[in-house]
Amino acid sequence: NTDTAMGRNRSGSSTTMASMQSTTAASQASSMGIGSGSGNINSSDLALYDIPLVTSPSQASTDFEQLLHNLQSISVDPKSVRKAACCAALIETVQERRQNQNQQQQQQVVVSPNELFLATLAALTSLQGTLEQQVKRTDTDTESNNNSSNEVETTALPLLEILRQILPYVAHPSNNHGALLLHQFGTVSRMLRMFVALGYAYTASSSTTGTNKATSTAVATSGANALLRQILKTTTMLLLITPSSSSTTTTQEAEKEMAKLLHATIIRMFHDVRPKVRKAAFGCAMDVVIVASSSNSCSSSSSSSPVVQQRKVIADFLWEYCHAVITQYKSSSSGSKKKNDSSNSKNLIHILRLLSTSLPYADDVRIRVRFGDDCLALMGGGGEGSGSKGEVSMEVIRETLITLLSCLEKGEEDSDDGLLLSSMEQEVDTTKDTGKEDEEISKFAARALAFLLQHRPNAANSSFSSAGDVNVVYGRCLMGCVERMLVRANSGDEDGTLASKLLAMKLLPNVLTSILHLCDEAAEGEDGGAANSAEMCGSEFNQFVSRVMPIVTSYFNNAATSNNNLQRVAIEAVSNCIDIIRQALKIQYRNAWGNILPGGYATFTSTLALNLLEMRGAGNEANNGNSELEGKLQSCLKELVVSLLRLRDDVEKDGTARTAVEYATSTVMRGMGLELFLSLVDFTDDHVDIGDKKKESLNTESGAGLWWLLPLMKQSASADASALASSSSITTRSHLSFFQGRVLNLARRCDAASADGHRTAAEASIQKQRVVEVWSLLYYFCLHPIDMKENFAAVAKTVVKALSDHSRYPKLVPVICGSLKSLAVGVTGRAEANPSAEATEDLEVLSNVSIKILPSLFKLVETLNESQKTNSADDMDTDDKSSSKEKQAIRQQNMQLVETVTDTIGQLAQICPREFLQNLFKKVVQRLLVATTENGDNTGGKASKDAQAVRMCSLLGLGQALVASGSLDNNSVSLLYRAVRPLVRSDEHDSRVQKRAYKVLAEICEKHKEFVTSEERLNEMTDLMVDSIVTCQVSARHMRLKCMAYIVQGFDSSNQAHMAVIPKIMGEVLLCLKDSNAKTREAAYQLLLEMAVARDDMTDYFKIILAALGAKTTHMRSAAVMALSRLTFEYARHDTTVQSLLPSLMQTVAFLFDDSSREVTKSVISFVRVCVAAMSFDQLEPLLPEIVGGIMKYNKGRDRFRAKIKIILKKLVRLYGYDTIAPLVPEKDTRLITHMRKLTERTARRKAAGLQDGQSVVNNFDDMMESDEDDSDDGRTFMTGVTGFTKMTSMTGKSMKSAKSKSVVSGARSTMTGKSAKSTSGPRIKAELQGEILDMLDSSKMAKSVRFADANMNDNDFSDDDDGMDDMQFDNQGRIIISDGLQKVSGDKGAVDDFDSEDDDENLQLKAGGGKRRRVSKFESVKVAKAERDAVNARKQSKQSKKPTSSLGSAYKSKKAGGDVKKKGQQYEPYAYVPLNAKDYSKKNRSNAVSKMGTVVRSTKRKR
């Protein structure tokens, strides 16, 4: 009966191995640190297990030969050496045996598996006898114990491993169906069991060894552990590859022998005290279960093989033993208490840990059901009320729950990423056997759920250290039961399936209540683990809601379920769950609000909202009688949302709780959409009459208390715009009619309240801010409106009116423009991605309405420009600085608004009708021409000219926006080009106008390349660029260079006219490389590269640039060298022509080594640095004397660029060595090369010690040109002259305060060159270690040189010196701390005296002997006490005898801060004079007067 119950008849199992891997139970157990074994088999072991089943005879022979080769191969691992030696000895033994028997096979090179098997077995049997004799002598002979350990390590372990690897080939069907293995199975079994006994004997005997007990025990224990683990591996292989016999009698005897072997090896070590041995036993058991399950899922031919049948028997033995241990524990718990009750509990825990990882791999569902019932019995009879009520009992409860969870879990396809709802949409398997399995597991889940609800473990009152895990696993079990009853009901019995679902939904409120109460219990704890436990329980609550509630709510739809009873029960269950979910808002769950409110509460609310939105979407097509259900859902949602909002009012003063509630509210908004959320929330009372009552309604708690939602809604509307705009998201589909009627009504109320005269200015400002926040919701309603055809025209009228009121609400302009831009992008994207009728219709509606919106936007641009004119005129008439600043801020704001509006115009221009756009464009160009004419004839003042410039800039901006839209034809572009050309050519206009004109021209070049690259137009634009070089404004250089880059891209290298342009513009490009604007410099570099591509002849191109080296100005020479550096950096790596030109370029530039200009010096050194990195070894070697001598020529420049010179020298040394470079360095600079050699040797030593710092590689041209870092030591030894603070100091965590005394003086003296330290009056401030002068007028150098201390520095002292400079201290930011001298003189000395007294007391107690306290006699202690009293009395008398000396000027000292202050009633300024009093200078009071003056001047002895 037991065999039948445990699944001997396994015809009903069809679960594959892949479906049983990576289960949730195993991951949960391992995450808690309670996993017992690994569920993954080694790939090599799995291949060995499969050899008797799937390998052909020829392949088996080939694999065996490869195995022999691998066994005899030697690697670095000592194990492989021992294994190879043993394998060679075995093969030699086999060959000797062949020769003795005079067999014909003696000439064969490869031995057979049977021969190697017999030789290995004989060797192990012989070794076994030897070890037994040594174990008997272990008690009296320590050397014998060591010899035994050596024998195990060198012989037993390799032999057992060889036996394990050859067993599959011995059992292969081609090898007489494993007849030899069947015949020798008993011998192998006895041998393995004896080795197990020897392994345990080693451990027992080692503890009784006399001498060297510790060493002997360690050696014996390690050897025994390794032996037992190897025996487990060999035993597992033997059990899994041994075939069953055809004879019934032989089969029964073989099964008995297997049972003996299994119990003596794997099962025995389940309860071993050594964790490694126990873990290895668990792993072997897992291998047995997984291999047996996978073999059963193979083809019918393989599943009927003797090996597969035998594997089933072994797995059954394991299941039987586990069941026996559980039964034994239950009987001991229900009976009288025994002495071994603790042992039974430990054994049970071991077995439960094994089952928790192995049950998901069981191939028969009845095994999981049976062990699940055992777990329920343990929960009912083996819990806290029986046996021991202490920690062991609660630990058993935890392991039992984990095992129960493993019984409920299924394969990977049912729990992919935890989204079990997806399994409902998979194809249903209607096979009879699978249906029976689902039916059985569903029935068991129902029993388990009912039991768990009645027997909840009371972990809160337990002293078990992991009691919090019990609650977590208990919640997971509840969730697993409900999921099992709801998901994958593919049984053939539809009534049983329906009953299981109905029962699960009826118990759903109880389950939700139980899981929620776990959060309450976890939050009651006071220890540090209570918060973690509450968080984990809250996560389980969130997981339950997110995984179960979507399944339940899916039954709301009649189309998804054909049973009305199921829909009714689902609705009732959700209705009952609402009250339970609302309980999470109670104050008792406050500690878990941060987890459960944004998680479970928000998810539950969002799930109901999604179902409501889906019903409304389906109701547009056909109303299936869901109107009543929609009303219920909306009522439930309103109840949940309002309850959450009320909670926020209750916890307004609690910052943590308020943050949790607001975050949950924001999550609810994103989950249900703003439209549905706004429909559930009433900001104001719509039934209040107009007048004073309306104003009161805005200040009531029901209205004003909800305005905090507006920032959250604004954030939700703008967050993740790309994800929200997807058409698949139903929450983003909105109605413009709702915005027009509901949202704008709220904005109108706030606007009316702001205009109310009874309000203060602050209240009116708040109401205006609310108007803007309400209007910001327009962005959400423009993401995916579904009523464009019906309501967009009305909304557009409102939007136009709102834009006209920009003077009162300037912040509405960017809000509305951004919303319109988002609407245009969304409509266009949907029409292009899915050209459906609805999308095409929306695009047409937007195109038609844009005719009304674009003129308003054009007018808005003009209005904003007119306001700038007015502000400019007012600035000329007023001298008030404050009002001028305000108007300047308004102008800046208007300029930003103009830019925003023009961007929106450009987006809408892509949609509007072409004819209308052309008309608008012509009007813009016409007004631009008129403005240009007026500006040319304008003789007015500065304000008038400025206004005209602003107007022209706005018109050019409109033209640029229309060009950027790409909707203009070539005629319109040509018209705009002719209008812009005079502005580019002339410098009579404002610089802003020319800059904007170049922007328009650049936009034309970028968007309409075919217009620019035409032969006629290209020549014309080229002449324009060349002729306008003189009239170009400084601010327009950047855009001019961009235009020239676009033009150069159209050049033809074969066209001589085009190539002639490059030398004409080269001078301008080179000068722009030195521009102060970073964008201009980068544009110049890009144009330089574009010209190189267009020229297509690097030799001629370099000649053009080299001509600039002969320029008169250092500016041009420096720019030419920089251009050469950039071209070398870009092309030298892959262009052979440039690579070949580098030596000649280097020699040419070398003439500038004698240039005295620092500007040229910097460029030349940077060029040398680039060339050294780019040139080959052979190219660079002949130039070494010229390069090294040249870079060391500079006088003052050498110190300034010393860091870069060191980088170059280091690279050269790395290539050619110190012996080659050192003779080339001038004699006066040999110290530098010596210093670099020392640093290199130090780096090598640090690298050998594993302490080398990582070096970064410079791959950016700007970094290489500007970098001054000395990479020889990565700046570790760089020390500032004042602070003595180095980079290495920061590594040690020392503060700048501690780098004092010697660090300052020696650090300053180390930087001096050519002068003695004694001859200097003080330390010089240096920028680098070797004396580079810091130019404080160079902002870039100052920014790079000034460094601040790290924030993590402590205040520990760094210097051990004491030479009188301890008063120099620095704070954490590197600033010098100047102490107040008066404080030291006139301050209270009581603290100092107390500290001295403590020192005296310590000195009296500490005697000689290294500062250690020694015990003194009673007589000595009396003497010490008397001395202490005398010392204290003496100090008191000295204090009383001393009169306090008032410091000079102490009356002016500030009490609140450092320095002096003139107080009330004082006539003179601080330290204005020294009062002269004749009494103070008498002989009696002279000493007091001298002490007063000592606070001002230093008191010295008078020379005689």
Tab-separated table of C-alpha atoms in Angstrom, residues 355-466:
chain	number	residue	atom	x	y	z
A	355	LEU	CA	11.812	18.464	0.960
A	356	SER	CA	11.467	22.212	0.466
A	357	THR	CA	13.939	22.076	-2.422
A	358	SER	CA	13.222	18.597	-3.784
A	359	LEU	CA	9.408	18.447	-3.795
A	360	PRO	CA	9.014	20.816	-6.763
A	361	TYR	CA	10.974	18.271	-8.820
A	362	ALA	CA	8.776	15.330	-7.859
A	363	ASP	CA	7.281	13.754	-10.968
A	364	ASP	CA	4.040	12.685	-9.290
A	365	VAL	CA	1.660	15.220	-7.831
A	366	ARG	CA	0.485	12.666	-5.286
A	367	ILE	CA	3.885	12.840	-3.608
A	368	ARG	CA	3.502	16.569	-3.068
A	369	VAL	CA	-0.064	16.158	-1.873
A	370	ARG	CA	0.933	13.513	0.626
A	371	PHE	CA	3.779	15.547	2.073
A	372	GLY	CA	1.497	18.552	2.069
A	373	ASP	CA	-0.942	16.665	4.254
A	374	ASP	CA	1.963	15.742	6.521
A	375	CYS	CA	2.845	19.414	6.815
A	376	LEU	CA	-0.711	20.240	7.795
A	377	ALA	CA	-0.571	17.501	10.417
A	378	LEU	CA	2.666	18.959	11.774
A	379	MET	CA	1.066	22.388	11.934
A	380	GLY	CA	-1.899	21.002	13.830
A	381	GLY	CA	-0.137	18.600	16.170
A	382	GLY	CA	3.498	19.561	16.185
A	383	GLY	CA	3.184	23.258	16.679
A	384	GLU	CA	3.551	25.519	19.629
A	385	GLY	CA	1.067	23.646	21.744
A	386	SER	CA	2.844	20.328	21.739
A	387	GLY	CA	6.305	19.117	22.394
A	388	SER	CA	8.596	21.925	23.414
A	389	LYS	CA	7.112	25.361	23.191
A	390	GLY	CA	10.451	27.037	22.699
A	391	GLU	CA	12.538	27.909	19.732
A	392	VAL	CA	12.707	24.418	18.278
A	393	SER	CA	8.950	24.216	17.889
A	394	MET	CA	8.753	27.557	16.070
A	395	GLU	CA	11.654	26.557	13.857
A	396	VAL	CA	9.749	23.424	12.930
A	397	ILE	CA	6.733	25.575	12.106
A	398	ARG	CA	8.832	27.734	9.785
A	399	GLU	CA	10.396	24.802	7.962
A	400	THR	CA	6.997	23.141	7.711
A	401	LEU	CA	5.497	26.225	6.091
A	402	ILE	CA	8.362	26.420	3.605
A	403	THR	CA	7.833	22.766	2.704
A	404	LEU	CA	4.105	23.347	2.369
A	405	LEU	CA	4.820	26.217	0.000
A	406	SER	CA	6.967	23.872	-2.101
A	407	CYS	CA	4.056	21.452	-2.296
A	408	LEU	CA	1.837	24.195	-3.681
A	409	GLU	CA	4.254	25.533	-6.267
A	410	LYS	CA	4.334	24.299	-9.860
A	411	GLY	CA	6.735	24.547	-12.736
A	412	GLU	CA	8.357	27.575	-14.325
A	413	GLU	CA	5.685	28.012	-16.965
A	414	ASP	CA	3.080	28.681	-14.287
A	415	SER	CA	5.023	31.297	-12.364
A	416	ASP	CA	7.052	33.204	-14.906
A	417	ASP	CA	8.158	36.403	-13.192
A	418	GLY	CA	5.366	35.920	-10.668
A	419	LEU	CA	2.652	36.918	-13.124
A	420	LEU	CA	0.352	33.946	-12.797
A	421	LEU	CA	-2.452	35.704	-14.579
A	422	SER	CA	-0.714	35.129	-17.895
A	423	SER	CA	-1.248	31.399	-17.515
A	424	MET	CA	-4.975	31.919	-17.952
A	425	GLU	CA	-4.326	33.111	-21.478
A	426	GLN	CA	-2.160	30.133	-22.411
A	427	GLU	CA	-3.372	27.194	-24.382
A	428	VAL	CA	-5.207	24.773	-22.108
A	429	ASP	CA	-3.898	21.204	-21.883
A	430	THR	CA	-6.927	18.940	-21.877
A	431	THR	CA	-5.212	15.636	-21.302
A	432	LYS	CA	-6.876	13.414	-18.736
A	433	ASP	CA	-3.785	12.762	-16.608
A	434	THR	CA	-2.807	16.425	-16.314
A	435	GLY	CA	-6.367	17.281	-15.433
A	436	LYS	CA	-6.302	14.800	-12.597
A	437	GLU	CA	-3.086	16.318	-11.253
A	438	ASP	CA	-4.558	19.821	-11.314
A	439	GLU	CA	-7.688	18.569	-9.653
A	440	GLU	CA	-5.751	16.887	-6.850
A	441	ILE	CA	-3.511	19.856	-6.210
A	442	SER	CA	-6.475	22.225	-6.268
A	443	LYS	CA	-8.326	20.113	-3.697
A	444	PHE	CA	-5.235	20.021	-1.537
A	445	ALA	CA	-4.849	23.793	-1.853
A	446	ALA	CA	-8.424	24.201	-0.626
A	447	ARG	CA	-7.751	21.980	2.399
A	448	ALA	CA	-4.513	23.783	3.130
A	449	LEU	CA	-6.140	27.213	2.859
A	450	ALA	CA	-8.925	26.302	5.255
A	451	PHE	CA	-6.409	24.813	7.682
A	452	LEU	CA	-4.027	27.774	7.559
A	453	LEU	CA	-6.819	30.239	8.218
A	454	GLN	CA	-7.710	28.317	11.371
A	455	HIS	CA	-4.142	27.641	12.567
A	456	ARG	CA	-2.175	30.817	12.254
A	457	PRO	CA	1.223	30.550	14.004
A	458	ASN	CA	1.660	32.926	16.913
A	459	ALA	CA	5.150	34.011	16.012
A	460	ALA	CA	4.870	37.377	17.740
A	461	ASN	CA	4.971	35.807	21.222
A	462	SER	CA	7.831	33.457	20.388
A	463	SER	CA	11.481	33.943	21.339
A	464	PHE	CA	12.609	32.342	18.109
A	465	SER	CA	15.179	34.580	16.423
A	466	SER	CA	13.612	34.171	12.956
